[in-house]
Structures are given as C-alpha cells and as structure tokens.
C-alpha cells in the first residue's frame, strides 16, 4: 500500500487546500509552528484508526475554530484499492475522502457530521454492486454510501509521534510496530508443519504442532484458573443472560451457553510487554525515560527493516530525537532501507535526514497569515542532475533547505571569510536563518541556483569573473558568466568579483598591505588565511563585503511580528 497524493483543507493550521504528492520516502521540513505535524496528524487521524466517526474530530481541529469552516481530507492511492464487496468481484477505489461538515437542513441542522466517500479520479462517487452479480445477468451498480471498513483495516499506518511513548508500539496497540511483526510470527506459529518435540506421560518423545501444544497448555492453565469463585461468576453471568433473553434458567440452560474463552495465540502475542533487567533490578520499559523508550522504538524499527517487511506506511516525527550525529546517520540508513518496500513520511529538523540528490523527496512547509502552505521543487528530476549532486555530495550543503536566505559561493575561502566578517559586523547569520553554501567550484553554481529557485528560495551568489575552473577556456567562462548574470532577472542577488576574491582584497587594501597580512598569517591555506584576515580587528573590513552581509541579514523585526501573530492564530 502506498499513498500517492493527499489534499487537506480546514484542518488546524491548514486553511486553504494544500495538495502534496507523496514519494516513497518523504521528508517534511520547515520552521517551528508552521504546521508540519498537522500534515502527519491529518493522515493518521483518518487512516490510523479502526473506525472513523464524527467524534474523531472536534472544533479544535477546525482552522481557527471557525464555526462555518469544514475539514476535508482526500487520500489518493498509488494503485486503486481493490475492495471485494462480494468474493470474486473486486471494485477499484482510487480515492477516499473525509469531510467534517454540518447538517444544512433537518432536525440536526447545524450539528457536525462526517461524510466518508469513495471517489473516482474525477472526484465522482465510486460505484459498487447493488446485489451479488449472477452469471449471465447484468450487474446493477449503485454509489457507495461510505468507506467500507475493510479499507480502513487493510491500511497499516504506523505513527511514531515525538513523545516516543513505547506503549504506542507494543503489540496491544493498533497498527503498532510490534503488532505487525508479531502478527506475522503468529501466522508462522500456526503452520501445520511447525513442530515441537515433547515427552508424553510415558516419557517418550513425540512430535506435536506448536499450535496444538499451545492449546493443551492454555486448557491446562484455564483448568487451574477455574476456582469455585470463577465458576460461580461464570454461572451467574449465564443465568442472568438467560433471564434477560426470556429463557427459563432451569429448562432452557442447554439452549444457550455463556462462558469465558481462553486466549488465542495471537491474543497471547498481543499481551506481551517489554521489560528491562539490569543486574537484579527489573522494570517495565514503558516506565523508563524518553531516551530509553526512543532507543527501544528505534531497535524495533531496525528489527522491522532486518525482517524485510513491506506494505506499511510510516509516519514519523523527528527521527533525530535523542540521537547523536553518528546514530542519526545510522538511523537514516535504516529508514531508507525500510523505504524500499514501505512508504516512509517523516518530519525532521536535521540535515542528516535530507540529501540534495534526493531533493524530490523534500516538502518545505511554510505559514503565512492565511495558514499553512507547502513548497516542493518544480525542477524536473533526471538522472544527470542526481548524479551531479551525488558526485559533489557534502552533508553540510543540506542546510540550504532550512534557510530563509542562501548565499552560494564557489569555495571555502569566500564561505569562511564572509562568515567571519558577519560576526565582526555583529550579525549572527545562523540565528537570522541565513546560510552560506560553498558549492565546490564555479561550474556547480548554476545547478545549485536552479535547485534553490525551484523551491522559491531567496538567493544570492558571489562568483569570480576569472576562475581557476576555466583555465584556458575563457570564451566558455564568458558565456557561463552571462548565464549567471541572467539570474538577476529571476530575483537572484549577484556579486561578481573582477578576478578572484583574493584580488578584491588586494585591490581594497593595496598590494603592499595585502602582502604584509599574508606574511603575518603565512603557513596557512588560502581559505584559512582569508578567515584569519576577517577575524583580525586590526585589518579593515573590505567595502565590498558589507553589502553582502547586509543582504544576508533578515529583517528579524518583521519575522518576529509574523511569528507572534501566527502563534496567536494557530495555537493548538
């Protein structure tokens, strides 16, 4: 099972409809309080429960708690769901819709109700059979009036929230990690060829199926539990049931029986809990701290991946929680392995769980005064650009997806120097949400600019007019420079150095002073030396640096006003 597309409107911080194409692995990112969790919650609310009723929603789920506002959640499947209304006669259902609205007329006018619909791709009502089709007769079709329960039951949605409560993943919880794993183990347990060797009363070894042996043990256990008080309780319930149903408890006792039934093997698996023992101390794992419970949840996820299970839909909040960078990288690999045969949708604040080559998996969530909206790349995904980004892969560049403003530079020299100058000018560009990304050479600038523009990001670039990337290819470089300058018309801020960054410094300070500074910091690489220049309060800040740093400075006053207003509007 895989979700292809989801549409949400009117739900919590989401006012106008957002439409999201969901890839096999999907990373949802964005600033705090923009509505990322509301996207996962909307999906979980309609797919993560056995039965969805009007009581599954309340007024706090409605955008801004507006009384006339409705909630609509559309789910489209990658492949139509095959619903067997009658055995041997499947019906294709490509979409389902949940509409939380109000009665418009009648005695319940104004009260909330929930419409559940099966739809075609054209948003028309899907049809089912009026009666079981008969051979040689034309089948009569009628609109399906609701979403069949079978659909709800067969969509395995596993939700791992940010509280990392282990109870939600134990086998007793619906669609839990352990529940899915133990359900398959139970299927294996029930195989007729799953044999165990035991000794009979004559101390002879015999073969018996595990399920038969389990039933023997359960029967023995029930016999031990059937105390006099237990039997009295069972009999009392039976007699009172007979009376309620109009039977005579003496003459009709054989007509109806009421009794306690023992656990099935699956019930037994579902009752299992996880305990931790350290030396002689034992404790239920659900009573331990969040970090330990998170470790257990991740361990279960890794077991899921190792067993190569498939067909589930994972909704995960902040997979990086409680993990240091090395373990984040390890867990990211686990999620990508799970994502080969399951759909994985997660919210993250960590660049480790993003990858520039997989930019098509990223959804950026933002919020305006009109509610939450999403931004995805408009760049056509092709193997050339993917391989290009893989070749130049640098995890620190993943930070660009989290930035409010991005300055692309050719290499480390510009990145280190401009970062240091911003500190001297009393601007903390990190706290302002800006980032400087070195792209590994001038030839890579256009690809990174194009990628960032496809997400509608605010971009600036610094480039050397005469770069070492184009040695003996000056005509080619001239054309490349023209292409870079064309981005000005697309809103990109462009700074071009006449030759190289070092030459700009030399021109600013004069050749003699520049050489003195180089002598002062001799023995360092070009990039480190440029950072040391910038850090030296005795060396003046070049005039061409100031407008670059000023541009990186976001108007924090306006940002703060928007954030405060959003918190008041969308506080749930």
Coordinates of C-alpha atoms in Angstrom, one line a residue:
X1 CA 0.0 0.0 0.0
X2 CA 1.3 3.5 -1.0
X3 CA -0.3 6.9 -0.8
X4 CA 0.1 8.9 -4.0
X5 CA -1.4 12.2 -3.0
X6 CA -3.1 13.9 -0.1
X7 CA -5.2 17.0 0.0
X8 CA -6.0 18.8 3.2
X9 CA -8.1 21.9 4.0
X10 CA -9.6 23.4 7.1
X11 CA -7.6 21.3 9.4
X12 CA -5.9 23.0 12.3
X13 CA -3.3 25.5 10.8
X14 CA -4.2 24.5 7.3
X15 CA -6.8 26.9 5.9
X16 CA -6.9 26.7 2.1
X17 CA -6.3 23.3 0.4
X18 CA -2.8 22.0 0.3
X19 CA -2.0 19.2 -2.2
X20 CA 1.0 17.0 -1.6
X21 CA 2.5 14.4 -3.9
X22 CA 3.9 11.8 -1.6
X23 CA 7.1 10.0 -2.8
X24 CA 8.2 6.6 -1.4
X25 CA 10.3 8.4 1.1
X26 CA 9.2 11.9 2.1
X27 CA 11.0 14.4 4.3
X28 CA 8.8 17.3 5.6
X29 CA 10.7 20.3 6.9
X30 CA 10.1 23.8 8.0
X31 CA 10.4 26.2 10.9
X32 CA 8.7 25.6 14.2
X33 CA 5.0 26.2 14.5
X34 CA 4.3 26.3 10.7
X35 CA 2.0 23.1 10.7
X36 CA 4.3 20.2 9.8
X37 CA 2.9 17.9 12.4
X38 CA -0.7 18.8 11.3
X39 CA 0.0 17.1 8.0
X40 CA 1.0 13.9 9.6
X41 CA -1.8 14.1 12.1
X42 CA -4.4 14.6 9.4
X43 CA -3.2 11.4 7.6
X44 CA -3.1 9.5 10.9
X45 CA -6.5 10.8 12.0
X46 CA -8.3 9.2 9.0
X47 CA -6.1 6.2 8.3
X48 CA -4.7 5.2 11.7
X49 CA -7.9 4.1 13.4
X50 CA -10.2 1.1 13.0
X51 CA -13.4 3.2 12.7
X52 CA -13.6 6.9 11.9
X53 CA -16.7 8.7 13.2
X54 CA -17.8 12.3 13.7
X55 CA -16.3 12.1 17.2
X56 CA -12.8 11.5 15.7
X57 CA -12.8 15.3 15.1
X58 CA -13.7 18.2 17.3
X59 CA -13.8 22.0 17.0
X60 CA -10.2 22.4 17.9
X61 CA -9.3 20.5 14.7
X62 CA -11.1 23.2 12.6
X63 CA -9.0 26.0 11.2
X64 CA -9.0 28.9 13.7
X65 CA -12.1 27.2 15.3
X66 CA -14.3 29.0 12.7
X67 CA -17.9 27.7 13.2
X68 CA -18.6 27.7 9.4
X69 CA -15.4 26.1 8.4
X70 CA -15.3 22.5 7.2
X71 CA -12.4 20.0 7.2
X72 CA -11.7 18.0 4.0
X73 CA -9.0 15.3 3.8
X74 CA -8.6 13.4 0.5
X75 CA -6.4 10.4 0.2
X76 CA -5.4 9.0 -3.3
X77 CA -3.7 5.6 -3.6
X78 CA -0.8 4.9 -5.9
X79 CA -2.7 1.8 -7.1
X80 CA -6.5 1.6 -6.7
X81 CA -7.6 -0.2 -3.6
X82 CA -9.3 -3.5 -4.6
X83 CA -12.4 -3.8 -2.4
X84 CA -14.2 -7.2 -2.6
X85 CA -17.7 -6.3 -1.9
X86 CA -18.5 -9.8 -2.9
X87 CA -15.9 -12.6 -3.2
X88 CA -14.6 -12.8 -6.7
X89 CA -15.9 -9.3 -7.7
X90 CA -13.3 -6.6 -6.8
X91 CA -14.1 -2.9 -7.1
X92 CA -11.4 -0.4 -7.8
X93 CA -11.3 2.5 -5.3
X94 CA -8.6 5.1 -6.2
X95 CA -9.5 7.8 -3.7
X96 CA -11.3 8.2 -0.3
X97 CA -12.5 11.4 1.2
X98 CA -13.4 12.5 4.7
X99 CA -15.5 15.7 5.0
X100 CA -16.2 17.1 8.5
X101 CA -19.1 19.5 8.0
X102 CA -22.5 20.4 9.4
X103 CA -26.1 19.3 8.6
X104 CA -27.6 22.0 6.5
X105 CA -31.3 21.1 7.0
X106 CA -33.5 18.9 9.2
X107 CA -33.7 18.4 12.9
X108 CA -29.9 18.1 13.3
X109 CA -29.3 21.3 11.3
X110 CA -26.1 22.9 12.5
X111 CA -24.7 19.8 14.2
X112 CA -21.4 18.3 13.0
X113 CA -21.4 15.2 10.8
X114 CA -18.7 13.2 9.0
X115 CA -19.1 12.3 5.3
X116 CA -17.0 9.4 4.2
X117 CA -16.8 8.8 0.4
X118 CA -15.2 6.6 -2.1
X119 CA -14.3 8.6 -5.2
X120 CA -13.1 8.1 -8.7
X121 CA -10.1 10.1 -10.0
X122 CA -12.6 12.5 -11.5
X123 CA -13.9 13.1 -7.9
X124 CA -17.2 11.4 -8.7
X125 CA -18.8 8.8 -6.4
X126 CA -17.4 5.3 -6.8
X127 CA -20.0 2.6 -7.6
X128 CA -20.5 -0.8 -6.0
X129 CA -22.8 -3.7 -6.7
X130 CA -26.4 -3.5 -5.6
X131 CA -26.6 -7.3 -5.3
X132 CA -24.1 -10.1 -5.7
X133 CA -23.6 -10.5 -9.5
X134 CA -25.1 -13.6 -11.0
X135 CA -23.7 -15.4 -14.0
X136 CA -25.5 -14.4 -17.2
X137 CA -27.1 -11.3 -15.7
X138 CA -26.2 -7.6 -16.0
X139 CA -24.8 -6.4 -12.6
X140 CA -26.6 -3.5 -11.1
X141 CA -24.4 -0.7 -9.8
X142 CA -25.1 1.9 -7.1
X143 CA -23.0 4.6 -5.5
X144 CA -21.1 3.5 -2.4
X145 CA -22.5 5.5 0.5
X146 CA -19.5 5.3 2.8
X147 CA -15.9 4.0 3.0
X148 CA -16.0 0.2 3.6
X149 CA -14.5 -0.8 6.9
X150 CA -12.2 -3.3 5.1
X151 CA -10.3 -0.4 3.5
X152 CA -9.6 1.1 6.9
X153 CA -8.5 -2.2 8.3
X154 CA -6.1 -3.0 5.5
X155 CA -4.1 0.2 5.5
X156 CA -1.3 -0.4 8.0
X157 CA -0.4 3.1 9.2
X158 CA 2.4 3.2 11.8
X159 CA 2.6 6.6 13.6
X160 CA 5.6 7.4 15.7
X161 CA 5.0 10.7 17.4
X162 CA 7.5 13.0 19.0
X163 CA 6.7 11.8 22.6
X164 CA 8.2 8.4 21.7
X165 CA 5.7 6.6 24.0
X166 CA 6.7 2.9 23.8
X167 CA 3.1 1.9 24.7
X168 CA 2.0 3.0 21.2
X169 CA 4.4 0.5 19.6
X170 CA 3.6 -2.5 21.8
X171 CA 1.5 -5.3 20.2
X172 CA -1.7 -4.4 22.0
X173 CA -1.8 -1.0 20.1
X174 CA -3.5 -0.9 16.7
X175 CA -1.0 -0.9 13.7
X176 CA 1.9 -0.9 16.1
X177 CA 5.4 -1.9 15.0
X178 CA 5.5 -4.9 17.3
X179 CA 1.9 -5.7 16.4
X180 CA 2.7 -6.1 12.7
X181 CA 5.8 -8.2 13.4
X182 CA 4.1 -10.5 15.9
X183 CA 1.1 -10.9 13.6
X184 CA 3.4 -12.5 11.0
X185 CA 5.1 -14.5 13.7
X186 CA 1.7 -15.8 14.7
X187 CA 1.0 -16.9 11.1
X188 CA 4.2 -18.8 11.1
X189 CA 3.4 -20.3 14.5
X190 CA 0.1 -21.7 13.2
X191 CA 1.7 -23.6 10.3
X192 CA 0.8 -27.3 10.4
X193 CA 4.5 -28.2 9.9
X194 CA 5.7 -26.1 12.8
X195 CA 6.6 -29.0 15.1
X196 CA 7.8 -29.1 18.6
X197 CA 9.2 -32.2 20.4
X198 CA 7.8 -33.1 23.8
X199 CA 7.8 -36.0 26.2
X200 CA 4.5 -37.7 26.9
X201 CA 3.3 -39.3 30.1
X202 CA 5.4 -42.4 29.4
X203 CA 8.5 -40.1 29.0
X204 CA 8.5 -40.9 25.2
X205 CA 9.5 -38.1 22.8
X206 CA 6.7 -37.3 20.4
X207 CA 6.1 -34.7 17.8
X208 CA 3.2 -32.2 18.0
X209 CA 2.4 -29.0 16.3
X210 CA 3.1 -25.8 18.2
X211 CA -0.5 -24.7 18.0
X212 CA -1.8 -28.0 19.4
X213 CA 0.8 -27.8 22.2
X214 CA -0.2 -24.2 22.9
X215 CA -3.9 -25.2 23.1
X216 CA -3.0 -28.0 25.6
X217 CA -1.1 -25.6 27.8
X218 CA -3.9 -23.0 27.7
X219 CA -6.5 -25.6 28.5
X220 CA -4.4 -26.7 31.5
X221 CA -4.0 -23.1 32.6
X222 CA -7.7 -22.5 32.4
X223 CA -8.4 -25.5 34.5
X224 CA -6.1 -24.1 37.1
X225 CA -7.9 -20.7 37.0
X226 CA -11.4 -22.2 37.3
X227 CA -11.7 -21.8 41.1
X228 CA -15.1 -22.1 42.8
X229 CA -15.5 -18.3 42.7
X230 CA -14.6 -18.2 39.0
X231 CA -17.3 -20.9 38.3
X232 CA -19.9 -19.1 40.3
X233 CA -19.2 -15.8 38.4
X234 CA -19.5 -17.6 35.0
X235 CA -22.7 -19.3 36.1
X236 CA -24.2 -16.1 37.4
X237 CA -23.5 -14.3 34.1
X238 CA -25.0 -17.2 32.1
X239 CA -28.2 -17.3 34.3
X240 CA -28.7 -13.5 34.1
X241 CA -28.2 -13.6 30.3
X242 CA -30.8 -16.3 30.0
X243 CA -33.3 -14.3 32.1
X244 CA -32.7 -11.1 30.0
X245 CA -33.3 -13.1 26.8
X246 CA -36.5 -14.7 28.1
X247 CA -35.2 -18.2 28.7
X248 CA -36.0 -20.4 31.7
X249 CA -32.7 -20.9 33.5
X250 CA -33.6 -24.5 34.6
X251 CA -35.3 -25.9 31.5
X252 CA -33.5 -23.9 28.8
X253 CA -30.0 -23.9 30.1
X254 CA -28.9 -26.3 27.3
X255 CA -30.2 -24.0 24.6
X256 CA -27.7 -21.2 25.3
X257 CA -24.3 -21.2 26.9
X258 CA -22.2 -18.3 28.1
X259 CA -18.6 -18.9 29.1
X260 CA -15.1 -17.4 29.2
X261 CA -13.0 -18.3 26.3
X262 CA -9.2 -18.6 26.7
X263 CA -6.6 -16.6 24.8
X264 CA -5.7 -17.4 21.2
X265 CA -2.1 -17.5 20.2
X266 CA -2.4 -14.0 18.6
X267 CA -4.1 -12.7 21.8
X268 CA -1.2 -14.0 23.8
X269 CA 1.3 -12.3 21.5
X270 CA -0.7 -9.1 21.8
X271 CA -0.5 -9.2 25.5
X272 CA 3.3 -9.2 25.6
X273 CA 5.2 -6.4 27.2
X274 CA 8.9 -5.4 27.1
X275 CA 10.8 -5.5 30.3
X276 CA 14.4 -4.4 31.1
X277 CA 16.6 -6.2 33.6
X278 CA 19.8 -4.8 34.9
X279 CA 21.6 -7.0 37.4
X280 CA 18.7 -8.0 39.8
X281 CA 16.6 -5.0 39.0
X282 CA 13.6 -5.4 36.6
X283 CA 11.3 -2.7 35.3
X284 CA 8.7 -2.4 32.6
X285 CA 10.3 -0.5 29.7
X286 CA 7.3 1.9 29.4
X287 CA 8.2 3.3 32.8
X288 CA 11.7 4.3 31.7
X289 CA 12.7 7.8 30.4
X290 CA 12.1 9.1 26.9
X291 CA 15.6 8.5 25.7
X292 CA 15.5 4.8 26.6
X293 CA 12.0 4.4 25.2
X294 CA 13.2 6.0 22.0
X295 CA 16.1 3.6 21.8
X296 CA 13.6 0.7 22.1
X297 CA 11.4 2.1 19.4
X298 CA 14.4 2.5 17.1
X299 CA 15.5 -1.1 17.9
X300 CA 12.1 -2.3 16.8
X301 CA 12.3 -0.3 13.6
X302 CA 15.7 -1.8 12.9
X303 CA 14.2 -5.3 13.5
X304 CA 11.4 -4.4 11.1
X305 CA 14.0 -3.5 8.5
X306 CA 16.0 -6.6 9.1
X307 CA 13.0 -8.8 8.6
X308 CA 12.3 -7.1 5.2
X309 CA 8.6 -6.4 5.9
X310 CA 6.7 -4.5 3.4
X311 CA 3.5 -2.6 2.6
X312 CA 3.3 -0.4 5.7
X313 CA 3.0 3.4 5.8
X314 CA 5.3 5.0 8.4
X315 CA 4.5 8.5 9.8
X316 CA 7.5 9.6 12.0
X317 CA 8.1 12.8 13.9
X318 CA 11.7 13.9 14.4
X319 CA 13.6 10.7 13.8
X320 CA 16.7 12.5 15.1
X321 CA 15.4 12.8 18.7
X322 CA 17.8 11.7 21.4
X323 CA 20.4 10.6 18.8
X324 CA 23.9 12.0 18.4
X325 CA 25.1 12.6 14.7
X326 CA 26.6 9.1 14.2
X327 CA 23.4 7.4 15.3
X328 CA 21.3 9.8 13.2
X329 CA 23.3 8.7 10.2
X330 CA 22.7 5.0 11.1
X331 CA 19.0 5.5 11.7
X332 CA 18.7 7.4 8.4
X333 CA 20.1 4.4 6.6
X334 CA 17.6 2.2 8.4
X335 CA 14.7 4.4 7.2
X336 CA 16.0 4.4 3.7
X337 CA 16.1 0.6 3.8
X338 CA 12.6 0.4 5.2
X339 CA 11.6 2.9 2.5
X340 CA 12.5 0.4 -0.3
X341 CA 9.4 -1.7 0.4
X342 CA 7.3 0.6 2.7
X343 CA 6.3 4.3 2.5
X344 CA 8.1 6.5 5.0
X345 CA 6.9 10.0 5.7
X346 CA 8.8 11.9 8.4
X347 CA 9.3 15.4 9.9
X348 CA 12.8 16.5 10.6
X349 CA 14.9 19.4 11.7
X350 CA 18.2 17.6 10.9
X351 CA 20.1 18.0 7.7
X352 CA 21.4 14.4 8.2
X353 CA 17.9 13.1 7.2
X354 CA 18.0 15.1 3.9
X355 CA 20.0 14.7 0.8
X356 CA 20.4 17.2 -2.1
X357 CA 20.5 14.4 -4.7
X358 CA 17.0 13.4 -3.3
X359 CA 15.6 16.9 -3.5
X360 CA 12.4 15.4 -5.0
X361 CA 11.6 13.8 -1.6
X362 CA 11.6 17.1 0.3
X363 CA 8.5 19.1 1.2
X364 CA 9.1 22.5 2.8
X365 CA 6.2 23.7 5.0
X366 CA 5.6 27.4 5.5
X367 CA 3.0 29.6 7.0
X368 CA 1.5 33.0 6.2
X369 CA -1.3 35.0 7.8
X370 CA -3.6 32.8 5.7
X371 CA -2.4 29.5 7.2
X372 CA 0.0 26.6 6.3
X373 CA 1.1 26.0 2.8
X374 CA 3.7 23.8 1.2
X375 CA 6.6 24.2 -1.3
X376 CA 8.0 21.5 -3.4
X377 CA 10.6 21.6 -6.1
X378 CA 9.5 22.4 -9.6
X379 CA 12.8 21.1 -11.0
X380 CA 12.4 18.2 -13.3
X381 CA 14.1 15.2 -11.7
X382 CA 16.6 13.4 -14.0
X383 CA 19.5 11.1 -13.6
X384 CA 22.1 13.7 -14.8
X385 CA 21.4 16.2 -12.1
X386 CA 21.0 13.4 -9.5
X387 CA 24.4 12.0 -10.4
X388 CA 25.9 15.5 -10.4
X389 CA 24.7 16.2 -6.8
X390 CA 25.9 12.7 -5.7
X391 CA 29.3 13.4 -7.1
X392 CA 29.6 16.6 -5.2
X393 CA 27.8 15.3 -2.1
X394 CA 28.6 17.3 1.1
X395 CA 26.1 16.8 4.0
X396 CA 26.7 20.4 5.2
X397 CA 25.1 21.7 2.0
X398 CA 21.8 20.0 3.0
X399 CA 21.4 23.0 5.4
X400 CA 20.2 25.1 2.4
X401 CA 16.7 23.5 2.7
X402 CA 16.3 25.0 6.1
X403 CA 17.5 28.6 5.3
X404 CA 15.5 31.8 4.8
X405 CA 18.3 33.2 2.7
X406 CA 21.1 31.4 0.9
X407 CA 24.3 32.8 -0.4
X408 CA 26.1 30.5 -2.8
X409 CA 29.8 30.9 -3.1
X410 CA 32.4 29.0 -5.1
X411 CA 34.6 27.6 -2.3
X412 CA 35.7 27.6 1.3
X413 CA 37.7 30.9 1.0
X414 CA 34.6 33.0 0.5
X415 CA 32.5 31.0 2.9
X416 CA 34.9 31.2 5.8
X417 CA 35.7 34.9 5.2
X418 CA 32.1 36.2 4.8
X419 CA 31.0 34.2 7.8
X420 CA 33.7 35.8 9.9
X421 CA 33.1 39.3 8.6
X422 CA 29.4 38.9 9.6
X423 CA 30.4 38.3 13.2
X424 CA 32.6 41.4 13.2
X425 CA 29.7 43.3 11.9
X426 CA 27.6 42.0 14.8
X427 CA 25.3 39.8 12.6
X428 CA 24.7 36.2 13.7
X429 CA 23.6 34.9 10.3
X430 CA 22.7 31.5 11.9
X431 CA 20.2 33.0 14.3
X432 CA 18.8 35.1 11.4
X433 CA 18.1 31.9 9.4
X434 CA 20.6 32.6 6.6
X435 CA 23.3 30.2 5.4
X436 CA 26.4 30.3 3.2
X437 CA 26.9 27.3 0.9
X438 CA 30.1 26.6 -0.9
X439 CA 29.2 24.6 -4.0
X440 CA 32.7 23.1 -4.7
X441 CA 33.6 25.2 -7.7
X442 CA 32.2 27.8 -10.1
X443 CA 30.9 25.2 -12.5
X444 CA 28.4 24.0 -9.9
X445 CA 26.8 27.3 -9.2
X446 CA 24.1 27.1 -11.9
X447 CA 22.8 23.7 -10.7
X448 CA 22.6 24.8 -7.1
X449 CA 20.9 28.1 -8.1
X450 CA 18.4 26.3 -10.2
X451 CA 17.6 23.8 -7.4
X452 CA 17.1 26.6 -4.8
X453 CA 14.9 28.7 -7.2
X454 CA 12.7 25.6 -7.8
X455 CA 11.8 25.8 -4.1
X456 CA 11.3 29.6 -4.4
X457 CA 14.1 30.4 -2.0
X458 CA 15.7 33.8 -1.7
X459 CA 19.2 33.5 -3.2
X460 CA 22.4 35.5 -3.6
X461 CA 25.6 34.4 -5.3
X462 CA 29.3 35.5 -5.3
X463 CA 31.4 34.4 -8.2
X464 CA 34.9 35.2 -9.6
X465 CA 34.8 36.6 -13.1
X466 CA 38.2 34.9 -13.7
X467 CA 38.0 31.4 -12.0
X468 CA 40.6 28.6 -12.0
X469 CA 37.7 26.3 -13.0
X470 CA 38.0 27.7 -16.6
X471 CA 41.8 27.8 -17.1
X472 CA 42.4 28.2 -20.9
X473 CA 38.7 28.2 -21.5
X474 CA 38.0 32.0 -21.3
X475 CA 35.3 32.0 -24.0
X476 CA 33.4 29.3 -22.3
X477 CA 33.8 31.2 -19.0
X478 CA 32.4 34.4 -20.6
X479 CA 29.3 32.5 -21.6
X480 CA 29.0 31.0 -18.2
X481 CA 29.3 34.4 -16.6
X482 CA 26.4 35.6 -18.8
X483 CA 24.3 32.7 -17.7
X484 CA 25.0 33.6 -14.0
X485 CA 24.1 37.2 -14.6
X486 CA 20.8 36.2 -16.2
X487 CA 19.6 35.0 -12.8
X488 CA 19.4 38.7 -11.7
X489 CA 16.1 38.9 -13.7
X490 CA 14.8 36.0 -11.6
X491 CA 15.4 37.8 -8.3
X492 CA 18.8 36.5 -7.5
X493 CA 21.2 38.9 -5.9
X494 CA 24.6 38.7 -7.8
X495 CA 28.0 39.9 -6.7
X496 CA 30.8 39.4 -9.2
X497 CA 34.5 39.8 -8.3
X498 CA 36.6 41.3 -11.1
X499 CA 39.0 38.4 -10.9
X500 CA 39.2 36.4 -7.7
X501 CA 38.3 37.0 -4.1
X502 CA 42.0 37.5 -3.1
X503 CA 42.4 40.1 -5.9
X504 CA 39.4 42.0 -4.5
X505 CA 41.2 42.1 -1.1
X506 CA 44.4 43.2 -2.7
X507 CA 42.6 46.0 -4.6
X508 CA 40.8 47.1 -1.3
X509 CA 43.9 47.2 0.9
X510 CA 46.7 47.8 -1.7
X511 CA 49.3 45.2 -2.8
X512 CA 51.8 46.2 -0.1
X513 CA 49.4 45.9 2.9
X514 CA 47.9 42.7 1.4
X515 CA 51.4 41.1 1.3
X516 CA 52.1 42.2 4.9
X517 CA 48.9 40.5 6.0
X518 CA 49.8 37.4 4.1
X519 CA 53.2 37.4 5.8
X520 CA 51.5 37.8 9.2
X521 CA 49.5 34.7 8.5
X522 CA 51.9 32.7 6.5
X523 CA 51.9 28.9 6.7
X524 CA 48.1 28.7 6.4
X525 CA 46.0 27.6 3.5
X526 CA 44.3 30.3 1.3
X527 CA 40.9 29.6 2.9
X528 CA 42.1 29.7 6.5
X529 CA 44.2 32.8 5.8
X530 CA 41.1 34.6 4.4
X531 CA 39.2 33.7 7.7
X532 CA 42.1 35.0 9.8
X533 CA 42.1 38.3 7.9
X534 CA 38.4 38.6 8.6
X535 CA 38.9 37.8 12.3
X536 CA 41.7 40.4 12.7
X537 CA 40.2 43.6 14.2
X538 CA 43.3 45.5 13.1
X539 CA 42.5 44.7 9.4
X540 CA 39.7 46.8 8.0
X541 CA 36.6 45.2 6.7
X542 CA 36.6 45.4 2.8
X543 CA 33.8 47.7 1.5
X544 CA 32.6 45.1 -0.9
X545 CA 31.8 42.7 2.0
X546 CA 29.4 45.0 3.8
X547 CA 26.5 44.9 1.2
X548 CA 26.8 41.1 1.1
X549 CA 26.5 40.7 4.8
X550 CA 23.7 43.3 4.9
X551 CA 21.8 41.3 2.4
X552 CA 22.2 38.1 4.5
X553 CA 20.7 39.9 7.4
X554 CA 17.0 39.1 7.5
X555 CA 14.6 41.7 8.9
X556 CA 14.2 40.0 12.2
X557 CA 11.8 42.6 13.5
X558 CA 9.2 41.7 10.8
X559 CA 9.9 37.9 11.2
X560 CA 9.2 38.2 14.9
X561 CA 6.0 40.0 14.4
X562 CA 4.8 37.3 12.0
X563 CA 5.8 34.5 14.3
X564 CA 4.0 36.1 17.3
X565 CA 0.8 36.7 15.2
X566 CA 1.0 33.1 13.9
X567 CA 1.3 31.7 17.4
X568 CA -1.8 33.6 18.5
X569 CA -3.8 32.4 15.4
X570 CA -2.7 28.8 15.3
X571 CA -2.1 27.8 18.9
X572 CA -3.4 24.2 19.5

